[in-house]
mmCIF file of C-alpha atoms and ligand atoms in Angstrom:
data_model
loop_
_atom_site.group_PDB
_atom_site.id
_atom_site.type_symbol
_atom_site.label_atom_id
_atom_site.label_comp_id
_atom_site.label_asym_id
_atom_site.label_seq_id
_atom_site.Cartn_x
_atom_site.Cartn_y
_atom_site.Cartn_z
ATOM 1 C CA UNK T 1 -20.993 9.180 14.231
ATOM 2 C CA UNK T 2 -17.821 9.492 16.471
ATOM 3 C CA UNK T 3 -15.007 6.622 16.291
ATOM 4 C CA UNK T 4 -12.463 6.152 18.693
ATOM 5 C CA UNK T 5 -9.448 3.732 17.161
ATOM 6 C CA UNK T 6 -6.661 1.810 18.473
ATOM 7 C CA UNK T 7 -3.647 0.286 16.760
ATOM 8 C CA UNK T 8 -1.164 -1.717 18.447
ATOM 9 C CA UNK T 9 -0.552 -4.443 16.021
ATOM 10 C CA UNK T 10 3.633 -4.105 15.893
ATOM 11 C CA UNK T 11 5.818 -1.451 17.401
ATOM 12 C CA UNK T 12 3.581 1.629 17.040
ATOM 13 C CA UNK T 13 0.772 2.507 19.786
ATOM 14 C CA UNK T 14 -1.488 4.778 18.627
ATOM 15 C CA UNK T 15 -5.343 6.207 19.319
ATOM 16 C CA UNK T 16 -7.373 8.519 17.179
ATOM 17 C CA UNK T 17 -10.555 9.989 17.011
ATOM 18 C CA UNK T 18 -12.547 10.432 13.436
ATOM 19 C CA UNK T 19 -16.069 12.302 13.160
ATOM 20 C CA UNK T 20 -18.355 11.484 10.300
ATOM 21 C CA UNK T 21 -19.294 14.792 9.842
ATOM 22 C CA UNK T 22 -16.265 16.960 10.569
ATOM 23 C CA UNK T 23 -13.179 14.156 9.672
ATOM 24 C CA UNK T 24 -10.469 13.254 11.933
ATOM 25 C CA UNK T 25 -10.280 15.370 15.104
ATOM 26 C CA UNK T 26 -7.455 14.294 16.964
ATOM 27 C CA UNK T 27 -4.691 11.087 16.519
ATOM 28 C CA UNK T 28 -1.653 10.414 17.994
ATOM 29 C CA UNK T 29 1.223 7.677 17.695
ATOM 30 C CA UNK T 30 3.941 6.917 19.924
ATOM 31 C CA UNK T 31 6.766 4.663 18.675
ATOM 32 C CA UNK T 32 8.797 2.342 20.305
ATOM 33 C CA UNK T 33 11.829 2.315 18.066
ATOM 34 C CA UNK T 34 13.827 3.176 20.822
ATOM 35 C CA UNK T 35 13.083 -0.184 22.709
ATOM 36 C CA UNK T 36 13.438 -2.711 19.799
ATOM 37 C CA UNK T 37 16.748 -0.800 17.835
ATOM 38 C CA UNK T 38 19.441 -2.441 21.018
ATOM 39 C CA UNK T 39 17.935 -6.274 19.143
ATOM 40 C CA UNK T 40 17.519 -5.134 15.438
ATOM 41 C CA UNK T 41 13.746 -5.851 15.389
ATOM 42 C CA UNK T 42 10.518 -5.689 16.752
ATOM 43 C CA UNK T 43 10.658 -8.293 20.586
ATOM 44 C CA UNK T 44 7.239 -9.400 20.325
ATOM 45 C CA UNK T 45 6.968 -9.345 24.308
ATOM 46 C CA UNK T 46 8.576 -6.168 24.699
ATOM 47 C CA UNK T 47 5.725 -4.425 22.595
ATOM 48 C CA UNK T 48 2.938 -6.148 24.093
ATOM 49 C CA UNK T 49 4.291 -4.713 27.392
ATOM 50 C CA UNK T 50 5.013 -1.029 26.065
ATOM 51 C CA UNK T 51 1.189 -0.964 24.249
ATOM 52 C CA UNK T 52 0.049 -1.745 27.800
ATOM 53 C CA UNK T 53 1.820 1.146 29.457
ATOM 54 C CA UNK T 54 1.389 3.816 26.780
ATOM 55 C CA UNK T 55 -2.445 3.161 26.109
ATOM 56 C CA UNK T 56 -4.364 4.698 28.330
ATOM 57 C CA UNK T 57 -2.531 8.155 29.022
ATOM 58 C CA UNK T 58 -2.644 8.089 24.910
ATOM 59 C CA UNK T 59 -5.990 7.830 25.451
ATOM 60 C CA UNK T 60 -7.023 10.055 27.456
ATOM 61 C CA UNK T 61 -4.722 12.790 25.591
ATOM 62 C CA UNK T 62 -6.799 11.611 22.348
ATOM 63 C CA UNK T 63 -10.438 12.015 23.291
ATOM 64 C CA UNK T 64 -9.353 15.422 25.528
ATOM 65 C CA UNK T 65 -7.678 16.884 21.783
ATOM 66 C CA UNK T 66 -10.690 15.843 20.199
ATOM 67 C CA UNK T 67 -13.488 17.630 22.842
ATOM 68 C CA UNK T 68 -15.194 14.776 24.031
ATOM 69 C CA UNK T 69 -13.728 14.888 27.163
ATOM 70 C CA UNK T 70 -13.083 11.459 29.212
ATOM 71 C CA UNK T 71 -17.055 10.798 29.250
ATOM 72 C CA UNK T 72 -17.469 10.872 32.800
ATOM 73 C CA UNK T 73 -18.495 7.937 34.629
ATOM 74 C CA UNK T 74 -20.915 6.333 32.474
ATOM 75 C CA UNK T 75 -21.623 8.882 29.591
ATOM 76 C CA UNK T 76 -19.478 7.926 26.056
ATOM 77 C CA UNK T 77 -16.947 10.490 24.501
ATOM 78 C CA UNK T 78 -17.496 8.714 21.252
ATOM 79 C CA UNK T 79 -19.974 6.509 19.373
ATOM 80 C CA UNK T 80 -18.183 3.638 18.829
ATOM 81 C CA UNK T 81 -14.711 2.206 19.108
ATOM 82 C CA UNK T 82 -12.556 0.096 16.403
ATOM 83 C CA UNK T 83 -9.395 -1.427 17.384
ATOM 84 C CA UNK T 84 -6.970 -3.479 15.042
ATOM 85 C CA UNK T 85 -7.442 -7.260 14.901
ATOM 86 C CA UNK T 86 -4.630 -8.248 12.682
ATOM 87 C CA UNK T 87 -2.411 -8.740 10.841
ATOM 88 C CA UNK T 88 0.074 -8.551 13.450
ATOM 89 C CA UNK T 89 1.645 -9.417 16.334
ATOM 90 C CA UNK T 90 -0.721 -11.202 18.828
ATOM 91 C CA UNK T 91 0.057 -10.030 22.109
ATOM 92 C CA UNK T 92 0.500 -6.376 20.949
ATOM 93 C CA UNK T 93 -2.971 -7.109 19.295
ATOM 94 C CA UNK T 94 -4.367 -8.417 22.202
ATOM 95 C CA UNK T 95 -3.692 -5.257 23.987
ATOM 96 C CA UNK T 96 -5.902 -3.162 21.977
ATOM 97 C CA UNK T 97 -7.963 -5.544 21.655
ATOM 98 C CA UNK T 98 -8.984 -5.376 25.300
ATOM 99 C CA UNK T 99 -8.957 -2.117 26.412
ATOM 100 C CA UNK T 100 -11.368 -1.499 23.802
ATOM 101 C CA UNK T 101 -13.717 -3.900 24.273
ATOM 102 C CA UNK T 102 -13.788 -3.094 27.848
ATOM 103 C CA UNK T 103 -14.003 0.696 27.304
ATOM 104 C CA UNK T 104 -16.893 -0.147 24.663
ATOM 105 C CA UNK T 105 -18.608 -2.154 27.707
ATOM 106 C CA UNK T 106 -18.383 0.344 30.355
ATOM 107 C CA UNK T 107 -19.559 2.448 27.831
ATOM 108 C CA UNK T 108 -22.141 0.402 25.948
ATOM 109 C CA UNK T 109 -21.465 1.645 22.284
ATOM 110 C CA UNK T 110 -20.495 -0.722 19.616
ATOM 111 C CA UNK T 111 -16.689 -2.221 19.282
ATOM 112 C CA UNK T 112 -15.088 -3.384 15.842
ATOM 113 C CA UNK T 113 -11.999 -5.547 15.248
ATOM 114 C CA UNK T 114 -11.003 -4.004 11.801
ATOM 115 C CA UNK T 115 -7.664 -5.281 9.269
ATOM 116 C CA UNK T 116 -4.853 -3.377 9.524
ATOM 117 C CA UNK T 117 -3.846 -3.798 5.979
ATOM 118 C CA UNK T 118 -7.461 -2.659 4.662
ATOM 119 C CA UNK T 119 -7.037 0.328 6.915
ATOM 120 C CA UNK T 120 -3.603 1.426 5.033
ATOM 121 C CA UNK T 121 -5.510 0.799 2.037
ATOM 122 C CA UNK T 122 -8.410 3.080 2.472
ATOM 123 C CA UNK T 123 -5.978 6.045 3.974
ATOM 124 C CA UNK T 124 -5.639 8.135 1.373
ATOM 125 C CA UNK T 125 -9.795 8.701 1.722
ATOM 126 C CA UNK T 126 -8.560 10.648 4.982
ATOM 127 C CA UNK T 127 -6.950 13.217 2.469
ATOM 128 C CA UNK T 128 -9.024 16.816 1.235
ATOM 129 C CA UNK T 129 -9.329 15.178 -2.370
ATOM 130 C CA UNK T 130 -9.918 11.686 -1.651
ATOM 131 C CA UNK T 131 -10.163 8.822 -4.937
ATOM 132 C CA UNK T 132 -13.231 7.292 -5.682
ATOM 133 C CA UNK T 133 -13.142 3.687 -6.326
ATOM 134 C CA UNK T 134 -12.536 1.639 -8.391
ATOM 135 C CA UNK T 135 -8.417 2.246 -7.812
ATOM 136 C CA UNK T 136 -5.450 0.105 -7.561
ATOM 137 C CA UNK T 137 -3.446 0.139 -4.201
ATOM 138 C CA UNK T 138 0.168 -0.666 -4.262
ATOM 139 C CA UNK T 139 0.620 -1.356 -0.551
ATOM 140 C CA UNK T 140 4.449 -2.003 0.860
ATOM 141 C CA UNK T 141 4.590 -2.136 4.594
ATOM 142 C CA UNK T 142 7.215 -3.815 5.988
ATOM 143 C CA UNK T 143 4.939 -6.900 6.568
ATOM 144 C CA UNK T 144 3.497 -6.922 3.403
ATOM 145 C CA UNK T 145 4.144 -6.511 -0.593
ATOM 146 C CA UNK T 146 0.989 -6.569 -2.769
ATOM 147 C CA UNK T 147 -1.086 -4.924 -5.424
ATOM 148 C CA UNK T 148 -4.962 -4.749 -5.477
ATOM 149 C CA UNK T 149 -7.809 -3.538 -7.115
ATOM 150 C CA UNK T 150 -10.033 -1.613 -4.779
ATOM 151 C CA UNK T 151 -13.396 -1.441 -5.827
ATOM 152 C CA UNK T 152 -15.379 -0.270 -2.916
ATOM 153 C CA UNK T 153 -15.012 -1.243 1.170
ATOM 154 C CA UNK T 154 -14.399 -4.933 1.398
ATOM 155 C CA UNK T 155 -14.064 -5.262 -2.513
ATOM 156 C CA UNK T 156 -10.721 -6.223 -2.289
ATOM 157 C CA UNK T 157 -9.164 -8.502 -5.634
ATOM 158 C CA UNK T 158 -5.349 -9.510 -4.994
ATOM 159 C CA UNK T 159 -4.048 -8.859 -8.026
ATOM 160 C CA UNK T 160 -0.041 -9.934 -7.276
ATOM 161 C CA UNK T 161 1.517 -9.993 -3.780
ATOM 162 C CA UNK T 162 5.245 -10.882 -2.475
ATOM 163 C CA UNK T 163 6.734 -14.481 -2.560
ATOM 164 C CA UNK T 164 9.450 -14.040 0.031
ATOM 165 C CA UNK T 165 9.907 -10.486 1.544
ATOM 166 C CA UNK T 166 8.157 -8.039 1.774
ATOM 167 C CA UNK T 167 9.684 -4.406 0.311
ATOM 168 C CA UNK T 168 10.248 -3.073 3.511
ATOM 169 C CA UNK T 169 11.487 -5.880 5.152
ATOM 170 C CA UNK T 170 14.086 -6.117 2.291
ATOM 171 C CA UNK T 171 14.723 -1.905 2.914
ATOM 172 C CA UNK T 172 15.324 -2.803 6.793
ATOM 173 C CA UNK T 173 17.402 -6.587 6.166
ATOM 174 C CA UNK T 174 19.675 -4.000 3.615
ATOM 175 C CA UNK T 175 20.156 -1.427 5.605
ATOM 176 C CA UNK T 176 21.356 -3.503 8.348
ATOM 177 C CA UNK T 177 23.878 -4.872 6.293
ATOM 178 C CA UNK T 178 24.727 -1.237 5.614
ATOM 179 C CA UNK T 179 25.434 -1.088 9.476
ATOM 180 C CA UNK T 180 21.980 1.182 9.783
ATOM 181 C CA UNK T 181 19.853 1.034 13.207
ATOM 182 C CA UNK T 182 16.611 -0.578 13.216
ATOM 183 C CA UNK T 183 14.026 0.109 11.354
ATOM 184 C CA UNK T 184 17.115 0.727 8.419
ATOM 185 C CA UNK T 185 14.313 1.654 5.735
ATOM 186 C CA UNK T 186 14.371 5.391 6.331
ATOM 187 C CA UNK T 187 17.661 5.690 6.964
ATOM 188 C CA UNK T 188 18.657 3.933 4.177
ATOM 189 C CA UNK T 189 16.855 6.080 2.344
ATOM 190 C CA UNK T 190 18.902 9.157 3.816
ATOM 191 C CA UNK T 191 21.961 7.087 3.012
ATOM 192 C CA UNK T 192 21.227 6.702 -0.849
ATOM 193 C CA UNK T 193 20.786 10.533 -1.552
ATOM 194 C CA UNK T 194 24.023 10.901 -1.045
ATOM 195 C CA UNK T 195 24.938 7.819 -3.322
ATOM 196 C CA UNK T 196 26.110 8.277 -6.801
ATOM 197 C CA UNK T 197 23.631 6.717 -9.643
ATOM 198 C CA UNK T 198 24.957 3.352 -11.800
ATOM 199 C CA UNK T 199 28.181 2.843 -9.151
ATOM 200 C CA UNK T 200 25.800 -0.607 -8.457
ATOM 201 C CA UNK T 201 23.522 -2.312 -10.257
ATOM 202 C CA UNK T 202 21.508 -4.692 -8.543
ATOM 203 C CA UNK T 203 18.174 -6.988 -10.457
ATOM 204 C CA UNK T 204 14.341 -5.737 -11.051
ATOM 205 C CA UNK T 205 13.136 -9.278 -9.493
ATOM 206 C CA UNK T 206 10.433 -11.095 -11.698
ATOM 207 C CA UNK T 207 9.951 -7.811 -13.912
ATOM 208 C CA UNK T 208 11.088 -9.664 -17.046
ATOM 209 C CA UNK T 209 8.529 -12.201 -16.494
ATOM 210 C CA UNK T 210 4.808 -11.997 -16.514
ATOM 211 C CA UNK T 211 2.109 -11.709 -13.819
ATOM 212 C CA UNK T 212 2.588 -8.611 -10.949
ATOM 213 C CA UNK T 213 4.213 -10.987 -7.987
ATOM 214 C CA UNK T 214 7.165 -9.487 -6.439
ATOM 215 C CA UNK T 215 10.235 -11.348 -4.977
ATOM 216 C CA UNK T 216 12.414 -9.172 -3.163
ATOM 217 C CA UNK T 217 14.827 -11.423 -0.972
ATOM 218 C CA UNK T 218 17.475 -12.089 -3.812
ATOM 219 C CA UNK T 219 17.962 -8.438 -3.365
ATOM 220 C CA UNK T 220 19.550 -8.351 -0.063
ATOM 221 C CA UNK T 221 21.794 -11.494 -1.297
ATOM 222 C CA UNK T 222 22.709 -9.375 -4.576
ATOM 223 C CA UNK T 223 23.793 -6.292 -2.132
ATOM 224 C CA UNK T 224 25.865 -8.949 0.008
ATOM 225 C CA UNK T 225 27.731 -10.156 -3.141
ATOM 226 C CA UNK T 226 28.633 -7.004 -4.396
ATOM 227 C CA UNK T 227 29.861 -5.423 -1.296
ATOM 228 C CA UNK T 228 31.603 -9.223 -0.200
ATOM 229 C CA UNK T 229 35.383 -7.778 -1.140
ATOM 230 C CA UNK T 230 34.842 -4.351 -0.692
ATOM 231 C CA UNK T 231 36.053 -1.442 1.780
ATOM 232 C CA UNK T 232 32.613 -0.394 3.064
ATOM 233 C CA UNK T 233 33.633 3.473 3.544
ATOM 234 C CA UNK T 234 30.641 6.043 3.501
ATOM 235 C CA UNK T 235 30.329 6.519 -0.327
ATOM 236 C CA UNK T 236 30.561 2.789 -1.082
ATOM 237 C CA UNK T 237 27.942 1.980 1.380
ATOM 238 C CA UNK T 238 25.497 5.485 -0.306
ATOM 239 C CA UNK T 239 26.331 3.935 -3.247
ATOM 240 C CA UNK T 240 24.864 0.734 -2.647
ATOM 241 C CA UNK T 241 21.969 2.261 -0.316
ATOM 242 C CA UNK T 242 21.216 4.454 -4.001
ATOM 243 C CA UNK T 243 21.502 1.320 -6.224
ATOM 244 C CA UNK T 244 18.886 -0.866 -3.965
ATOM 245 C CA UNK T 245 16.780 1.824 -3.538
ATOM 246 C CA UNK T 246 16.762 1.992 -7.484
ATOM 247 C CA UNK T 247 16.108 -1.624 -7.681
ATOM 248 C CA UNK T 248 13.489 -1.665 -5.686
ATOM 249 C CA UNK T 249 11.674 1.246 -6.805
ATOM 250 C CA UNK T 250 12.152 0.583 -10.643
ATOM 251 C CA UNK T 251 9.810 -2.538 -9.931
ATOM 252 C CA UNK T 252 7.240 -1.303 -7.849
ATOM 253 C CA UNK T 253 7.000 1.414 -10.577
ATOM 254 C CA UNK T 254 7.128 -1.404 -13.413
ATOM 255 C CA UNK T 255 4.646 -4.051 -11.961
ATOM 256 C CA UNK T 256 2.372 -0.957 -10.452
ATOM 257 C CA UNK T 257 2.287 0.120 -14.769
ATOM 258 C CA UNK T 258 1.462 -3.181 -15.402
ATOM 259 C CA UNK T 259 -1.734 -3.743 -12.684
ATOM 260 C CA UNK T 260 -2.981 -0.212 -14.224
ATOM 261 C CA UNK T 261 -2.645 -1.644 -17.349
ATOM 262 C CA UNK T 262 -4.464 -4.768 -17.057
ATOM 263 C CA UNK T 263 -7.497 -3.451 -14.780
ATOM 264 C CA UNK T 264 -7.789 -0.334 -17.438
ATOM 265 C CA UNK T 265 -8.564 1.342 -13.819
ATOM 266 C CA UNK T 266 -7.095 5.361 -14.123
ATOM 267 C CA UNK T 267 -6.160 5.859 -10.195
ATOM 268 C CA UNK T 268 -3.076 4.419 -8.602
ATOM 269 C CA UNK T 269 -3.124 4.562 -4.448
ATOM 270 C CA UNK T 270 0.081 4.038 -2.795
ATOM 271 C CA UNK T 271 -0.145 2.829 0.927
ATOM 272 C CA UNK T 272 1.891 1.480 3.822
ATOM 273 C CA UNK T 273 5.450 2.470 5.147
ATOM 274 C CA UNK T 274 7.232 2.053 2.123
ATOM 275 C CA UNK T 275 4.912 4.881 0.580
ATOM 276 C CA UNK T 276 6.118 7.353 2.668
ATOM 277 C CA UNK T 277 9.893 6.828 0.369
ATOM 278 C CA UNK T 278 10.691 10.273 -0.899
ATOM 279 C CA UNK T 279 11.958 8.648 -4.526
ATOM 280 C CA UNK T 280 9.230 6.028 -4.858
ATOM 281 C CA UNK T 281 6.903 8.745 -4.670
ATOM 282 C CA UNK T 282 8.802 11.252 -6.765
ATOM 283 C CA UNK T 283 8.683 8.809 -9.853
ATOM 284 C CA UNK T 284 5.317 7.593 -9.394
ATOM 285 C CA UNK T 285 4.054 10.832 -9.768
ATOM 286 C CA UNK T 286 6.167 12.013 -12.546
ATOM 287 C CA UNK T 287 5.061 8.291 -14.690
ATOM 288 C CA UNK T 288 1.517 9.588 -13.480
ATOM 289 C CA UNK T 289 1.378 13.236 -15.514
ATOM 290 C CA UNK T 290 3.430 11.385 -18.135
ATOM 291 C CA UNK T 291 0.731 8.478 -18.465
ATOM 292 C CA UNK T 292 -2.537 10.337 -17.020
ATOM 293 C CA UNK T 293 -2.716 8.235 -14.164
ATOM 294 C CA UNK T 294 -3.701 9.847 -11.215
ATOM 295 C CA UNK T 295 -1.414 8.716 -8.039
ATOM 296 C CA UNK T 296 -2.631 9.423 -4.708
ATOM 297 C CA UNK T 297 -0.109 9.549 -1.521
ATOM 298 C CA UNK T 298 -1.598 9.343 2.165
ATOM 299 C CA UNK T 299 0.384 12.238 3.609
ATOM 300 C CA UNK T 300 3.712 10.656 4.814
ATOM 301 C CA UNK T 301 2.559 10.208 8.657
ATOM 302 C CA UNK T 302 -0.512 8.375 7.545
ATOM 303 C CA UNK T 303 1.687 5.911 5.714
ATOM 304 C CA UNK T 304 3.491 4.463 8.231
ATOM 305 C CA UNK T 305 1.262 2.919 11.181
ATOM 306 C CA UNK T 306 -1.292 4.696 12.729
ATOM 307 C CA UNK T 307 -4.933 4.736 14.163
ATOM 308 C CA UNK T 308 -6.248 7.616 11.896
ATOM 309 C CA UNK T 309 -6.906 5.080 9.703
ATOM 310 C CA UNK T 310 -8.087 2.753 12.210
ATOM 311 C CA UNK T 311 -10.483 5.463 13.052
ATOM 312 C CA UNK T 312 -11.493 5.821 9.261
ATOM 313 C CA UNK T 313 -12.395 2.206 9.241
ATOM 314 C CA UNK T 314 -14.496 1.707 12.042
ATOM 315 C CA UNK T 315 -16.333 4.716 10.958
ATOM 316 C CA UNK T 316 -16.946 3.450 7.261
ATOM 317 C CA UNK T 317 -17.665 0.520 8.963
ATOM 318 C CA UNK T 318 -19.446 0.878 11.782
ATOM 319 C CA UNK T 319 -21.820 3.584 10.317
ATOM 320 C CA UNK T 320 -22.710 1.016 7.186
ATOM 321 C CA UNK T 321 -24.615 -1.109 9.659
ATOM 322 C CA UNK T 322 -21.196 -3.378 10.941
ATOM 323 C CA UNK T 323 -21.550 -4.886 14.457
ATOM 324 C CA UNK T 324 -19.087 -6.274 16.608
ATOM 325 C CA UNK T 325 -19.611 -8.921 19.540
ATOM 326 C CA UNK T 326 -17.924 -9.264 22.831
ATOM 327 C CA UNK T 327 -14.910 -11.279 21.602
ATOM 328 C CA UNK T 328 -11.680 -9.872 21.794
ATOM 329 C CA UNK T 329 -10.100 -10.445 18.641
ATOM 330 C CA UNK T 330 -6.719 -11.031 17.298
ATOM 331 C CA UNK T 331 -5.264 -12.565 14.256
ATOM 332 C CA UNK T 332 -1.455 -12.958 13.598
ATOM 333 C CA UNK T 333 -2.706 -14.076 9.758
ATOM 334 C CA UNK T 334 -5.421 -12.528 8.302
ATOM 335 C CA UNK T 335 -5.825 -12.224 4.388
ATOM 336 C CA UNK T 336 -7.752 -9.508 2.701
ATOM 337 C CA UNK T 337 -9.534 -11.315 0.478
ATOM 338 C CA UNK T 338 -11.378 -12.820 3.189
ATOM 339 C CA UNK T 339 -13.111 -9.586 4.048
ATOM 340 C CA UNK T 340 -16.773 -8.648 2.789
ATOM 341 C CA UNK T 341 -18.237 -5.308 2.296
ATOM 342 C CA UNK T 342 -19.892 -4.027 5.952
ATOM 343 C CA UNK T 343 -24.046 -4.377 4.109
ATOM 344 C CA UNK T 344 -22.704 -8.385 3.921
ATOM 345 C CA UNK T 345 -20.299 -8.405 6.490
ATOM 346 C CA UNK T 346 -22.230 -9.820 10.286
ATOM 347 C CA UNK T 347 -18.841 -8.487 11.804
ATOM 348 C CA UNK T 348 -15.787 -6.471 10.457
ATOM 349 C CA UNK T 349 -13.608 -9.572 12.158
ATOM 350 C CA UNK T 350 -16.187 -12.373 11.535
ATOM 351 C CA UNK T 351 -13.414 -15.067 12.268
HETATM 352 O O1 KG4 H 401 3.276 0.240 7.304
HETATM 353 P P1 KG4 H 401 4.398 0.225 8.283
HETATM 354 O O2 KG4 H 401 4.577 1.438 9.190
HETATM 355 O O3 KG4 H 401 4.337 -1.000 9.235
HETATM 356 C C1 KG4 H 401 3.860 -2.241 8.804
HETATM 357 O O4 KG4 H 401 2.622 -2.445 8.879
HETATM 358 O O5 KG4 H 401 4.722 -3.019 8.342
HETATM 359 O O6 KG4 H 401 5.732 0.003 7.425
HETATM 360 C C2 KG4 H 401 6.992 -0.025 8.029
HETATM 361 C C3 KG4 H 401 8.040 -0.278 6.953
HETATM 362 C C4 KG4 H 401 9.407 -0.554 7.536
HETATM 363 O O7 KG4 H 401 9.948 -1.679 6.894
HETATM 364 C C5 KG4 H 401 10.195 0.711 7.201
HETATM 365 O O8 KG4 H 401 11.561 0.497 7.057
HETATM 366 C C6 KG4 H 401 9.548 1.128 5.896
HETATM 367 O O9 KG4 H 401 8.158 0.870 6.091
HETATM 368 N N1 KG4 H 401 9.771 2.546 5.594
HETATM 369 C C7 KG4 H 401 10.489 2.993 4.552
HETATM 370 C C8 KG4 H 401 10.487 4.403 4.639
HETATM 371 N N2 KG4 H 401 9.741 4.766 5.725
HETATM 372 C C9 KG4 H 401 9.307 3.616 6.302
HETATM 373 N N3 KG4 H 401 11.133 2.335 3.581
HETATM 374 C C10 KG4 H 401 11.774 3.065 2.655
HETATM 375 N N4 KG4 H 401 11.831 4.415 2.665
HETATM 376 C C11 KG4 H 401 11.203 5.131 3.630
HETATM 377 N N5 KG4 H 401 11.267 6.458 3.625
HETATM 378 ZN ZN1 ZN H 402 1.224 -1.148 8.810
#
């Protein structure tokens, strides 16, 4: 079976195409950084209208990469189509949303609405040496914070999630206090390699307590605080790029020991944008060969949006028997423990 999938649930328009038998055969993503960095964040409106002018040419460069050509008239390039139904931003959603549920009309093959945070989660199964379930996902986007335990397509347990911001909504908020560009997480990144270790040091939120919540918006208040009376030259502001970036990785490392702990499960999945940090992935590896843990990256591009993994969905998805009707879906909340596995599932977005 052939999937065609669409993502267009923030700032990122992408289309892929993912084959059953041979894997993922073409994707592509264009950003639209350059429109939302003049207002320091995503315009809602502005999105929905750049997903509706960059779709269809990405289309069309998407199926030609991946053979099928543009079907013809009536004939399908691919077997079915799933598209992203939320989380996310509704209008961009909406956009996806109906351009494939018209292109799965005029075609006549079967159209998902699939979760955008369960497709981060199952990227790394796009990789050569995919982990077999049961694993626990640490997934940071910058809409979300959580851990899970993963034990098979739509067995998803919440095992500790974010009670303000999200980790890379705290990387961005920082790094615009830095005086970084929109989206600030990368580049504050870049800006903390060249910061000098212990000049700062800002709290582990909620690690000296129990349970595996996170809280990261006293963070950005800390960083404010310490930098109130300060000249912000270039090392100051690595300095406190390094020490945040410390802060924040020392407990996603701390409660992602503790979740592996207390399921007794031996594979730890790392997913969303955050993933893709160079140091967060550094030391999670290095605490993995120290504890026998085995910690699985997406490759860095497959971190951050994308419809690779959109495409991996809809496949695992649609080929398990999933059917989608002729609603066009889209969700701006949507939590994962309201999914079902596709045998129990009637549709992938039954709401
Ligand atoms: O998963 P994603 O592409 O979009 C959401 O679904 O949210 O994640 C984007 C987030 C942004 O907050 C961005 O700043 C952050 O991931 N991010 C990073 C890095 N690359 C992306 N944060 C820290 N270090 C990075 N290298
Ligand atoms: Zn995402």
């Amino acid at each position: 079976m052939r999937v065609l999938g669409i993502e267009t649930s923030c700032d990122e328009t992408a289309a892929a195409v993912y084959d059953g038998a041979r894997g993922l055969l073409a994707h592509e993503v264009h950003s639209q950084i350059a429109i939302h960095a003049a207002y320091g964040g995503v315009v809602p409106e502005l999105a929905a209208r750049d997903h509706l002018g960059k779709l269809a040419p990405l289309l069309r460069r998407v199926l030609e990469a991946a053979g099928g050509g543009e079907g013809g008239r009536f004939a399908a390039p691919v077997d079915g189509i799933a598209y992203t139904s939320g989380p996310g931003l509704v209008g961009a959603l909406l956009v996806g949303g109906a351009v494939a549920r018209s292109l799965a009309y005029a075609w006549r093959i079967p159209c998902l609405g699939v979760h955008h945070l369960e497709a981060h989660l199952l990227a790394p199964l796009l990789e050569p040496d995919p982990p077999r379930f049961p694993f626990v996902a640490l997934l940071v986007s910058g809409g979300h914070t959580l851990l899970a335990r993963v034990d098979g397509v739509g067995c998803y347990e919440i095992l500790g999630s974010t009670l303000d911001d999200a980790a890379g909504e705290a990387f961005d908020k920082t790094a615009k206090l830095l005086g970084l560009a929109y989206p600030g997480g990368p580049q504050l990144a870049a800006l903390a390699e060249r910061g000098r270790p212990d000049a700062f040091r800002f709290p582990r939120p909620l690690v000296d307590r129990p349970g595996l919540d996170f809280s990261f918006s006293g963070l950005k208040t800390a960083v404010v605080v310490a930098l109130r009376h300060r000249v912000l030259d270039e090392q100051t502001r690595a300095d406190a790029a390094r020490a945040f970036e410390d802060a924040v990785v020392d407990t996603l490392i701390a409660k992602s020991e503790r979740a592996v702990a207390a399921t007794g499960v031996g594979t730890l999945v790392v997913a969303g944008g955050v993933g893709a940090n160079r140091v967060l992935r550094a030391r999670l590896r290095a605490w993995g060969e120290r504890e026998g843990v085995r910690v699985v990256y997406p490759r860095r591009e497959f971190c951050t949006d994308n419809a690779a993994m959109i495409a991996l969905l809809g496949h695992l998805r649609l080929a398990a028997g999933a059917a989608g009707d002729l609603a066009i879906r889209a969700r701006a909340r949507w939590g994962l423990e309201e999914l079902a596995p596709p045998a129990e599932a009637r549709s992938g977005a039954s709401a």
